[in-house]
mmCIF file of C-alpha atoms in Angstrom:
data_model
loop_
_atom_site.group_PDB
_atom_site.id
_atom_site.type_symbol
_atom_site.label_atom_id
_atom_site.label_comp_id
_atom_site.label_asym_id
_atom_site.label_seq_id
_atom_site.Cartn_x
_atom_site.Cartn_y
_atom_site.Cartn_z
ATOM 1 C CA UNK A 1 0.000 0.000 0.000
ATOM 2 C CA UNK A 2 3.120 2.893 1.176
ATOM 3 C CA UNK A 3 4.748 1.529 -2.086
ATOM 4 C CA UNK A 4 1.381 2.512 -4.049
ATOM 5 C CA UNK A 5 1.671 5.990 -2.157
ATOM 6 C CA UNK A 6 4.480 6.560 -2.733
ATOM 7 C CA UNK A 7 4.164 5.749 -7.026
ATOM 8 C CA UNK A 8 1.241 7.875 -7.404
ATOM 9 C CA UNK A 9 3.386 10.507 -5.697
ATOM 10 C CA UNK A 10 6.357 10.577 -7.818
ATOM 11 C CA UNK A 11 3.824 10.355 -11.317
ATOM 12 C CA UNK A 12 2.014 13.696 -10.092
ATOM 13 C CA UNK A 13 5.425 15.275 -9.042
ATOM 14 C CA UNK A 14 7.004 14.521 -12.630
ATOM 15 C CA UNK A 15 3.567 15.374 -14.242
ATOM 16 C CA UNK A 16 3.930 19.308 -12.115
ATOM 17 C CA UNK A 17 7.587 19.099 -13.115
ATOM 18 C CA UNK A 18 6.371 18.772 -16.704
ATOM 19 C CA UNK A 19 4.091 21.242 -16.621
ATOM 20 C CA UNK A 20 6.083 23.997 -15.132
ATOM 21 C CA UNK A 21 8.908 23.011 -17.861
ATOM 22 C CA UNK A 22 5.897 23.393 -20.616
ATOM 23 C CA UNK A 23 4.694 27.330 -19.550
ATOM 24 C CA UNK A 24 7.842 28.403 -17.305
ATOM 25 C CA UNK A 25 9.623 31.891 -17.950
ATOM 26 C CA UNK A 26 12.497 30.474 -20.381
ATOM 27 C CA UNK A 27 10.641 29.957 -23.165
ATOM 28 C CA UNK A 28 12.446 27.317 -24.526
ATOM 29 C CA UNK A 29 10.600 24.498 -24.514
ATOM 30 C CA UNK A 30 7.492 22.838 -25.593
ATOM 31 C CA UNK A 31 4.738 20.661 -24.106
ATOM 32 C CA UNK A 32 4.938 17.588 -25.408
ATOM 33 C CA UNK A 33 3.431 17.360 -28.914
ATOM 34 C CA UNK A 34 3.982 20.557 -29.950
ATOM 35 C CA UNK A 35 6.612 22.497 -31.932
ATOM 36 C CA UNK A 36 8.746 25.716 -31.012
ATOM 37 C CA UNK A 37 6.137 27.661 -33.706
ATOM 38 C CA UNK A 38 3.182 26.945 -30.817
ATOM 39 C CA UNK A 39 5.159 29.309 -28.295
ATOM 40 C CA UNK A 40 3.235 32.799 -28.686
ATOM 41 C CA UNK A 41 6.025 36.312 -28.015
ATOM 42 C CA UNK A 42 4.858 39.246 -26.961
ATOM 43 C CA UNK A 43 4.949 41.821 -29.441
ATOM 44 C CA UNK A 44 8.115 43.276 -30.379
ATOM 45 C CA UNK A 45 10.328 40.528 -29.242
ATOM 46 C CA UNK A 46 11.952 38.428 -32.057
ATOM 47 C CA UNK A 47 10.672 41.077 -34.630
ATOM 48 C CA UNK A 48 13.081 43.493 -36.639
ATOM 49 C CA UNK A 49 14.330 46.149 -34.613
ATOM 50 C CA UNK A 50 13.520 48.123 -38.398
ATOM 51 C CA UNK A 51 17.037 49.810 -38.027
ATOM 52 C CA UNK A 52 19.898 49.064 -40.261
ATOM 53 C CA UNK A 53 21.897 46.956 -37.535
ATOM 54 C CA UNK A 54 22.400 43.282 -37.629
ATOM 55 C CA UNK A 55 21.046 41.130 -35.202
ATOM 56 C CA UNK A 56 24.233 41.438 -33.352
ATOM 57 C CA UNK A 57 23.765 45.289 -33.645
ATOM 58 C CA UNK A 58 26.189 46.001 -36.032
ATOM 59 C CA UNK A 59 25.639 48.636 -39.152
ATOM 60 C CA UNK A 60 24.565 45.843 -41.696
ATOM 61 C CA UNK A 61 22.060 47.072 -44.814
ATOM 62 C CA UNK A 62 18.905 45.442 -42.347
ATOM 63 C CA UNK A 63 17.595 42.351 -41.483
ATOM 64 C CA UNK A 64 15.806 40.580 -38.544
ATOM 65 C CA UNK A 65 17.072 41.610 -34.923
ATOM 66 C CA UNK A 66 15.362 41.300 -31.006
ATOM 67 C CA UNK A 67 12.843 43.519 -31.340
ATOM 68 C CA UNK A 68 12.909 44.778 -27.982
ATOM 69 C CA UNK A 69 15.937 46.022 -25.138
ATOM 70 C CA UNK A 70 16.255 44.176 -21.828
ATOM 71 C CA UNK A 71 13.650 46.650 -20.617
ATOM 72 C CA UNK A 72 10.990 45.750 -22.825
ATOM 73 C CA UNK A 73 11.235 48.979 -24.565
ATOM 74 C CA UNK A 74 11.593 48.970 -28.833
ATOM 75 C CA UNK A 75 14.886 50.350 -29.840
ATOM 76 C CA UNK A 76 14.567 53.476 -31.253
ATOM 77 C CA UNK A 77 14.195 53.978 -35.198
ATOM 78 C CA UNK A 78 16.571 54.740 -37.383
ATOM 79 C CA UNK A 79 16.461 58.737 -38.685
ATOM 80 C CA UNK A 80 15.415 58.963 -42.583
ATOM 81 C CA UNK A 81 17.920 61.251 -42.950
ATOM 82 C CA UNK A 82 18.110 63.291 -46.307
ATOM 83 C CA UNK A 83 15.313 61.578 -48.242
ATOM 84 C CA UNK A 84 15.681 60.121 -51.374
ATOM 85 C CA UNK A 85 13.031 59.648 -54.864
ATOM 86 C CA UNK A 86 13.898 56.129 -56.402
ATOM 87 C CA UNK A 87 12.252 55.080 -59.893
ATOM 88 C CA UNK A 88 10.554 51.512 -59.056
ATOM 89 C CA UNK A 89 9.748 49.716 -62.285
ATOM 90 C CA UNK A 90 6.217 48.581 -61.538
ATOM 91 C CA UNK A 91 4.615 51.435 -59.342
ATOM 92 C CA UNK A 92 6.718 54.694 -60.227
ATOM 93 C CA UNK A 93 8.351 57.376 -58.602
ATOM 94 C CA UNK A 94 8.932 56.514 -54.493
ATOM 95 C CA UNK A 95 10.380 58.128 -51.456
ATOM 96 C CA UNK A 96 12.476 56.044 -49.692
ATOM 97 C CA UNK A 97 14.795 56.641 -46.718
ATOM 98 C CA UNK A 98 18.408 58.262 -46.839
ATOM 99 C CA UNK A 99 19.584 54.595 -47.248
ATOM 100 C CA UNK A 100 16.905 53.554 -50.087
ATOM 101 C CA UNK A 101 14.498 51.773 -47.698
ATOM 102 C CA UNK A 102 10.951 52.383 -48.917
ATOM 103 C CA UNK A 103 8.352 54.514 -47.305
ATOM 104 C CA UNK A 104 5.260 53.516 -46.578
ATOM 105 C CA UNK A 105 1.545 55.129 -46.072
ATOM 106 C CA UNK A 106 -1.385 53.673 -44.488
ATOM 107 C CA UNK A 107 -5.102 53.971 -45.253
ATOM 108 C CA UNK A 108 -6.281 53.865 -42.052
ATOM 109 C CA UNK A 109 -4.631 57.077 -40.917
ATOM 110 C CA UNK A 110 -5.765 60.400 -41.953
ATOM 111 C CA UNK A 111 -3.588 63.661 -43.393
ATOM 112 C CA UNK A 112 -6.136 66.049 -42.424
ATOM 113 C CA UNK A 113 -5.418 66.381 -39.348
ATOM 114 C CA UNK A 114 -2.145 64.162 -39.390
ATOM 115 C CA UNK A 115 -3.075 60.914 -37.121
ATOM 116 C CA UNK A 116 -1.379 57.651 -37.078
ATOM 117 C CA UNK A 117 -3.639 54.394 -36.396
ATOM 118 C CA UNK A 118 -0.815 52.107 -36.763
ATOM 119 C CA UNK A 119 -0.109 51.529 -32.943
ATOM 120 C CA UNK A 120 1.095 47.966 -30.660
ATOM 121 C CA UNK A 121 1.465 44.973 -32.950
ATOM 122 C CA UNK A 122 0.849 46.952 -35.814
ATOM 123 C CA UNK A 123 4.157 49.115 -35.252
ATOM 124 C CA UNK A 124 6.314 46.741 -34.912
ATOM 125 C CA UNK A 125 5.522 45.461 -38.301
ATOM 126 C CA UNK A 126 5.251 48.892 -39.839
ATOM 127 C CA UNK A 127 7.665 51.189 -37.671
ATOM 128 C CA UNK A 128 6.991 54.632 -37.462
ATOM 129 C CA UNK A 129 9.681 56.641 -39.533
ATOM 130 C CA UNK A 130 11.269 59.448 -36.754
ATOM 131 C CA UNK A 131 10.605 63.207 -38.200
ATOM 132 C CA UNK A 132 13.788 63.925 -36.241
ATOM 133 C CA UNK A 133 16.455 64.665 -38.982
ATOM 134 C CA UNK A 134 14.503 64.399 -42.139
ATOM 135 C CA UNK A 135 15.225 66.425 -44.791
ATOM 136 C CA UNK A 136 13.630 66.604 -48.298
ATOM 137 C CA UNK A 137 15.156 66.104 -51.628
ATOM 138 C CA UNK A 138 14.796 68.648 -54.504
ATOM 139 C CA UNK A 139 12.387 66.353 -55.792
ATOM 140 C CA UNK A 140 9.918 67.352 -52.818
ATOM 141 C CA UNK A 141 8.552 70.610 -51.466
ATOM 142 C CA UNK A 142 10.095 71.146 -48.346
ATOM 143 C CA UNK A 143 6.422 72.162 -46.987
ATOM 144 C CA UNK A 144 5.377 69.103 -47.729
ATOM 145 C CA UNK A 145 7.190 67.370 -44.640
ATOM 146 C CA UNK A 146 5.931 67.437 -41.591
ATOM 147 C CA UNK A 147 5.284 65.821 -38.278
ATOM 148 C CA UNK A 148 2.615 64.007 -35.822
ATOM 149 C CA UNK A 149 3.049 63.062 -31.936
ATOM 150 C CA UNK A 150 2.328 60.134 -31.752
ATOM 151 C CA UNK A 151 0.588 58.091 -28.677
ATOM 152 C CA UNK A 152 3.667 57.173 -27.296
ATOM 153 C CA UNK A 153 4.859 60.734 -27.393
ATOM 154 C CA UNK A 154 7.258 59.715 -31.023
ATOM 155 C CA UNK A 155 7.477 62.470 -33.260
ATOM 156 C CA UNK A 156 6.514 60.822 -36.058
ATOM 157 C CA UNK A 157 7.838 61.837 -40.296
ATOM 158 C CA UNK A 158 4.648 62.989 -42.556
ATOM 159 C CA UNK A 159 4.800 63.368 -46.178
ATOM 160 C CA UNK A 160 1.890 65.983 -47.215
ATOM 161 C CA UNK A 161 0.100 65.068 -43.543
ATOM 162 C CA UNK A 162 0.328 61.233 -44.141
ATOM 163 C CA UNK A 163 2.507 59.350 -41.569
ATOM 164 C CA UNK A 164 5.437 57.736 -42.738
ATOM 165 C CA UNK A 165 6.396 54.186 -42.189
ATOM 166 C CA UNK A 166 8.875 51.313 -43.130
ATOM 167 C CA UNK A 167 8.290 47.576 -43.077
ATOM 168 C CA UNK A 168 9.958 44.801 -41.373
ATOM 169 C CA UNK A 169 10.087 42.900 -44.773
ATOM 170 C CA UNK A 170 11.978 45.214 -46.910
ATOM 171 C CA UNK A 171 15.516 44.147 -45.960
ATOM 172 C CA UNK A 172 17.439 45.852 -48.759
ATOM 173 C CA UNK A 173 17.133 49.242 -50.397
ATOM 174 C CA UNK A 174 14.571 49.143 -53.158
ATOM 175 C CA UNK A 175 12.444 46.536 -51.691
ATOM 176 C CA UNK A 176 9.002 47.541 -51.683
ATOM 177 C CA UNK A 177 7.379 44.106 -50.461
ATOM 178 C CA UNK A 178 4.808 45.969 -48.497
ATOM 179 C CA UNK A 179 3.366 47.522 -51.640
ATOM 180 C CA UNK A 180 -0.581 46.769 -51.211
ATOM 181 C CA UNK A 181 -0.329 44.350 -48.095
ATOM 182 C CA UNK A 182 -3.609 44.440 -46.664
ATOM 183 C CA UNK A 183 -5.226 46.542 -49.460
ATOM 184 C CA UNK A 184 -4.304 49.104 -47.132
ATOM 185 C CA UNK A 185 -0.495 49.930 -47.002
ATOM 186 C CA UNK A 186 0.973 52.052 -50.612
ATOM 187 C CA UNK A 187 5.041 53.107 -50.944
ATOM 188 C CA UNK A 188 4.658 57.064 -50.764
ATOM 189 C CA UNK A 189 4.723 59.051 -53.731
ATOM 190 C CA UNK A 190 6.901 62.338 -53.658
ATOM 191 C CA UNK A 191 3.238 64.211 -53.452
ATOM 192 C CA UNK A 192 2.017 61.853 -50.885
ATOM 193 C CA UNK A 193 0.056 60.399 -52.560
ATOM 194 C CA UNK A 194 0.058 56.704 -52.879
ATOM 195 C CA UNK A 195 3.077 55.127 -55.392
ATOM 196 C CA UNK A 196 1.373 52.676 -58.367
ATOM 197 C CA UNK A 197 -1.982 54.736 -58.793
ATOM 198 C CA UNK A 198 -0.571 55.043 -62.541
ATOM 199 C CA UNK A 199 1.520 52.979 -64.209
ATOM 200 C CA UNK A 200 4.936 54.121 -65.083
ATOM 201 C CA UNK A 201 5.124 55.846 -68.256
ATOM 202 C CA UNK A 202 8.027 55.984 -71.454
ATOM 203 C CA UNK A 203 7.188 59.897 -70.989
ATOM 204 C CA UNK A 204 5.200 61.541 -67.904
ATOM 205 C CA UNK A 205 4.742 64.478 -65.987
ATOM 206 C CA UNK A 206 6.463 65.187 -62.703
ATOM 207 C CA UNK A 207 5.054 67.460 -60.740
ATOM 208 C CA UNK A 208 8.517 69.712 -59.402
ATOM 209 C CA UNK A 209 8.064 72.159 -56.444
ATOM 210 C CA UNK A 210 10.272 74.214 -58.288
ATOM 211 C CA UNK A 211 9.771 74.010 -62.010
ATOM 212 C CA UNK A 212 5.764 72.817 -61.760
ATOM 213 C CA UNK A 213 5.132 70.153 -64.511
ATOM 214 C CA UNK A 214 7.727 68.380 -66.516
ATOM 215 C CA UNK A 215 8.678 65.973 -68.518
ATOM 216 C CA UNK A 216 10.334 63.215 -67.226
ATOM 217 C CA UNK A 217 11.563 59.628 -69.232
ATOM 218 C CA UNK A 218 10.696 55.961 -68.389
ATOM 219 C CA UNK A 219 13.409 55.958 -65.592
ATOM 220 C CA UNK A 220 11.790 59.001 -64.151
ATOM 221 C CA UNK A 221 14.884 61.631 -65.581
ATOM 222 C CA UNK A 222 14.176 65.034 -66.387
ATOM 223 C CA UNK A 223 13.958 65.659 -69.923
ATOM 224 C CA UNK A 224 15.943 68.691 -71.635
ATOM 225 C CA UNK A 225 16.148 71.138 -74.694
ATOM 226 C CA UNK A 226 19.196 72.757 -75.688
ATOM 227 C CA UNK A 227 19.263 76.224 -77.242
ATOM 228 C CA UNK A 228 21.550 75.230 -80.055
ATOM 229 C CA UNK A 229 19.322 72.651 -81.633
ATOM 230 C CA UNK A 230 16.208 73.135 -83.437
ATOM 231 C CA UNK A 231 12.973 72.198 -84.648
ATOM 232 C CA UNK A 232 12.464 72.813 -88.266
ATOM 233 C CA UNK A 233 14.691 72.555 -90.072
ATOM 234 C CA UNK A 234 16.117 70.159 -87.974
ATOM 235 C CA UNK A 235 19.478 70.815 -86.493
ATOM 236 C CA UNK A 236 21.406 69.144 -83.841
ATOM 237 C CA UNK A 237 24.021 71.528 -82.042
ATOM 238 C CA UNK A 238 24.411 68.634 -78.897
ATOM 239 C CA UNK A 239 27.493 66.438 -80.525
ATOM 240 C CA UNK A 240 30.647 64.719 -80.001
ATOM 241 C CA UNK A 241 32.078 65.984 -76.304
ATOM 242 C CA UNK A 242 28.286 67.412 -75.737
ATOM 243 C CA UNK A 243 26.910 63.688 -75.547
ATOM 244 C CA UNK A 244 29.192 62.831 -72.657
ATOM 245 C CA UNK A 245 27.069 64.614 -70.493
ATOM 246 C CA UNK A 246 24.254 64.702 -72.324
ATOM 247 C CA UNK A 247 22.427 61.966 -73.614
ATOM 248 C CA UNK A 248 19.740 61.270 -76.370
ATOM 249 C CA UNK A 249 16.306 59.975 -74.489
ATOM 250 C CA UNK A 250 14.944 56.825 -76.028
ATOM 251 C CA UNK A 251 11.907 56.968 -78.332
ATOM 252 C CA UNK A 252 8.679 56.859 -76.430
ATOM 253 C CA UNK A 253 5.891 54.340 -77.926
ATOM 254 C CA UNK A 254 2.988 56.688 -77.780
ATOM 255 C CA UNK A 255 0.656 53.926 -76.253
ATOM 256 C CA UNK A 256 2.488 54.340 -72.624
ATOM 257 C CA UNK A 257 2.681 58.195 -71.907
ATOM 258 C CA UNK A 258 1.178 60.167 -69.327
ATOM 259 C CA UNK A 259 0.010 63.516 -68.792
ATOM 260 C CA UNK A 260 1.038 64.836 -72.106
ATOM 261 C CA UNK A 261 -0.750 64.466 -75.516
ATOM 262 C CA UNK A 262 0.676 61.580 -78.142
ATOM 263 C CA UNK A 263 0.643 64.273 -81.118
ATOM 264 C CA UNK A 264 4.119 66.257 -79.211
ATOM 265 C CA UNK A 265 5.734 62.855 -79.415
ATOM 266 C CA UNK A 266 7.694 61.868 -82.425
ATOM 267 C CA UNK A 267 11.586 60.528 -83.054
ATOM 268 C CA UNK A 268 14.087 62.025 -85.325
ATOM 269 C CA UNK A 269 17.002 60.386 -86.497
ATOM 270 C CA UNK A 270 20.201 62.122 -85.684
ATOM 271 C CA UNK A 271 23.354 62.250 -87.938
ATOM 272 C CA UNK A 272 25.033 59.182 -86.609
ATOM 273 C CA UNK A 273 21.671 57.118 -87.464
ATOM 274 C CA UNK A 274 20.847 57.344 -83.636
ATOM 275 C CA UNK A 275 16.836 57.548 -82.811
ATOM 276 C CA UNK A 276 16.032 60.416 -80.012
ATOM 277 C CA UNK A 277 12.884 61.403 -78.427
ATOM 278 C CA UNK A 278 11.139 64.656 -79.540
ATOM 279 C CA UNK A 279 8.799 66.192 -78.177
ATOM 280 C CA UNK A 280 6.959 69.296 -80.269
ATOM 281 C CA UNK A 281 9.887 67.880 -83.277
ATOM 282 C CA UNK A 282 12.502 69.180 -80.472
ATOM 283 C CA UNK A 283 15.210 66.456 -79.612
ATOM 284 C CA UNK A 284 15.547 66.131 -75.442
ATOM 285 C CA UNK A 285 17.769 65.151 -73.948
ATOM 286 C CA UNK A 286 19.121 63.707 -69.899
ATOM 287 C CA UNK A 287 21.371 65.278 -67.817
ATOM 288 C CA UNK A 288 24.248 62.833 -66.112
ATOM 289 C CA UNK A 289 24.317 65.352 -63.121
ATOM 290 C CA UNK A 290 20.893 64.054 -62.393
ATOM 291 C CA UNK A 291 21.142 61.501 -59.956
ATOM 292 C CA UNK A 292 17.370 60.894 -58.985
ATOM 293 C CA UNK A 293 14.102 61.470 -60.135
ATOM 294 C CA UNK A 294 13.177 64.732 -59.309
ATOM 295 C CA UNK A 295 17.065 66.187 -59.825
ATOM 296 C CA UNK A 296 17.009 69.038 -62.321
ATOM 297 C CA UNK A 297 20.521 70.055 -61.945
ATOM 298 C CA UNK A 298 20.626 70.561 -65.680
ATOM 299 C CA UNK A 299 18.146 73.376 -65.423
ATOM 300 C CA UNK A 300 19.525 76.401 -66.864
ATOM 301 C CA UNK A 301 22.980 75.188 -67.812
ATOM 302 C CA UNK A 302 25.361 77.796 -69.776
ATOM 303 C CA UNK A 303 21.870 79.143 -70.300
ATOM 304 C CA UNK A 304 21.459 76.854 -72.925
ATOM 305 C CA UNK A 305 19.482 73.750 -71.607
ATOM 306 C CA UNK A 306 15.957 73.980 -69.880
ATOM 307 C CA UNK A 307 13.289 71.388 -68.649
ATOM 308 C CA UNK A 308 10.493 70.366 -70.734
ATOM 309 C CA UNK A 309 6.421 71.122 -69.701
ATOM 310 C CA UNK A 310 3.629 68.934 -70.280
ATOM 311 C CA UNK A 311 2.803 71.286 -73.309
ATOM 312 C CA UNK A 312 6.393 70.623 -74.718
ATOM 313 C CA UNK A 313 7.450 74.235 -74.204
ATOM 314 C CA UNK A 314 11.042 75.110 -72.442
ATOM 315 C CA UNK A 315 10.826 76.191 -68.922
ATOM 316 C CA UNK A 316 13.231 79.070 -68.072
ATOM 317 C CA UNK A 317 12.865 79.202 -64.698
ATOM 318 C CA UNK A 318 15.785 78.860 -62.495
ATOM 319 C CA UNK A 319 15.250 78.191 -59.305
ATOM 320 C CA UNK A 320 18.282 79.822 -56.673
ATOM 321 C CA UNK A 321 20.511 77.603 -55.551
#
């Protein structure tokens, strides 16, 4: 009978020692019959700590990291830094990050007055770009950025009153795997606007805080004219030396333009046989000085080359600096 005792004893005392080993504080184990997947985290803990460290905390180009410090707290969020306008080949024009990590807006928040409803869970998947630091390319009106204190008492980036976010998933600079998640999350546009509303164009119009309208190629350049060519008769002044730093758009196919009517569009045929873009039987042209969309450091040059607008008319203005 003691010898029953004492069996039934040692079963429920390995049973308790079971359980405790199932839900205890380490974490590290399972109940029996399940898998490491069936453990639940608390939110923010084995997440990205959507920096640009390594796991290890390092300076790495991003990646998965503990999502939160010793103290529970989420580490703090990288700085955009000098903003950036990247040409994405399926949605457009994009703002990304000083490091090329893509912006993000959210439907569920509201410009008007600036509020972000991306809060616990939900920002730790998106995190909350700081406003701290940002600056805006030339590609942007510098009104256009703003801020929005957040619920946590963040200062949070907005982009024409919409609150600006990255995502966990993006891991390199250019990614833009958050594009549409939920039906509710769009890259930002330079306007604010969402990214991919159109697609992207041989020929468009970019709307410049400086210059208004203009014409901008299929890799979102800013198209030129130069003084010393013409229209009729044709004439090409742009040659030899010139074409090192300035270079011949493509032809457009006048199925895939936007913003500016098919009839300005043609191609002439330069002397070396070369096909260039025209647009109202002028030949434009790119400026290598550009780096990004949105760049018009060829504006103005010698006095010679000037943008293009939607009505295929040179723009002489010359914005200081």
């Amino acid at each position: 009978m003691i010898n029953r005792r004492r069996a039934a004893l040692a079963a429920a005392a390995v049973a308790t020692l079971a359980l405790t080993t199932a839900c205890g504080s380490s974490g590290t184990q399972s109940a029996p019959g399940t898998t490491s997947a069936d453990n639940v985290q608390p939110a923010g803990q084995g997440t990205s700590d959507y920096g640009y460290g390594s796991s290890g905390g390092g300076s790495g180009s991003g990646g998965q990291a503990g999502g939160a410090d010793a103290a529970g707290k989420a580490p703090k969020a990288a700085a955009a830094g000098k903003l950036k306008l990247s040409q994405d080949a399926k949605i457009g024009t994009i703002v990304t990050d000083a490091k090329g990590m893509t912006l993000y807006r959210f439907d569920k928040d509201t410009p008007d007055p600036a509020k972000s409803n991306c809060n616990g869970s939900c920002a730790t998947t998106w995190p909350p770009v700081p406003a701290d630091g940002a600056n805006a390319p030339s590609g942007i009106d510098k009104s256009k950025l703003g801020s929005v204190t957040r619920a946590d008492g963040v200062k949070q980036l907005t982009i024409a009153g919409w609150p600006a976010y990255r995502y966990i998933k993006d891991t390199q600079a250019g990614d833009t795997k958050g594009q549409g998640v939920g039906g509710t999350w769009n890259a930002l546009a330079p306007d604010g606007k969402k990214a991919g509303a159109q697609e992207p164009a041989d020929v468009s119009v970019f709307n410049h805080p400086d210059l208004g309208g203009i014409l901008v190629d299929g890799k979102g350049r800013t198209l030129y004219r130069f003084n010393k060519d013409s229209a009729w008769p044709m004439k090409f002044g742009c040659n030899d030396a010139c074409l090192d730093t300035w270079k011949p758009a493509k032809p457009a196919d006048r199925s895939k333009l936007n913003g500016i009517a098919p009839k300005l569009i043609s191609t002439v045929t330069r002397p070396d046989g070369t096909r260039q873009l025209a647009v109202d039987c002028w030949p434009v042209y790119w400026f290598t000085g550009d780096e990004q969309p949105g760049d018009i450091n060829g504006q103005g040059k010698m006095g010679l080359w000037f943008a293009v607008s939607k009505e295929g008319k040179k723009i002489t203005t010359t914005p200081e600096g």
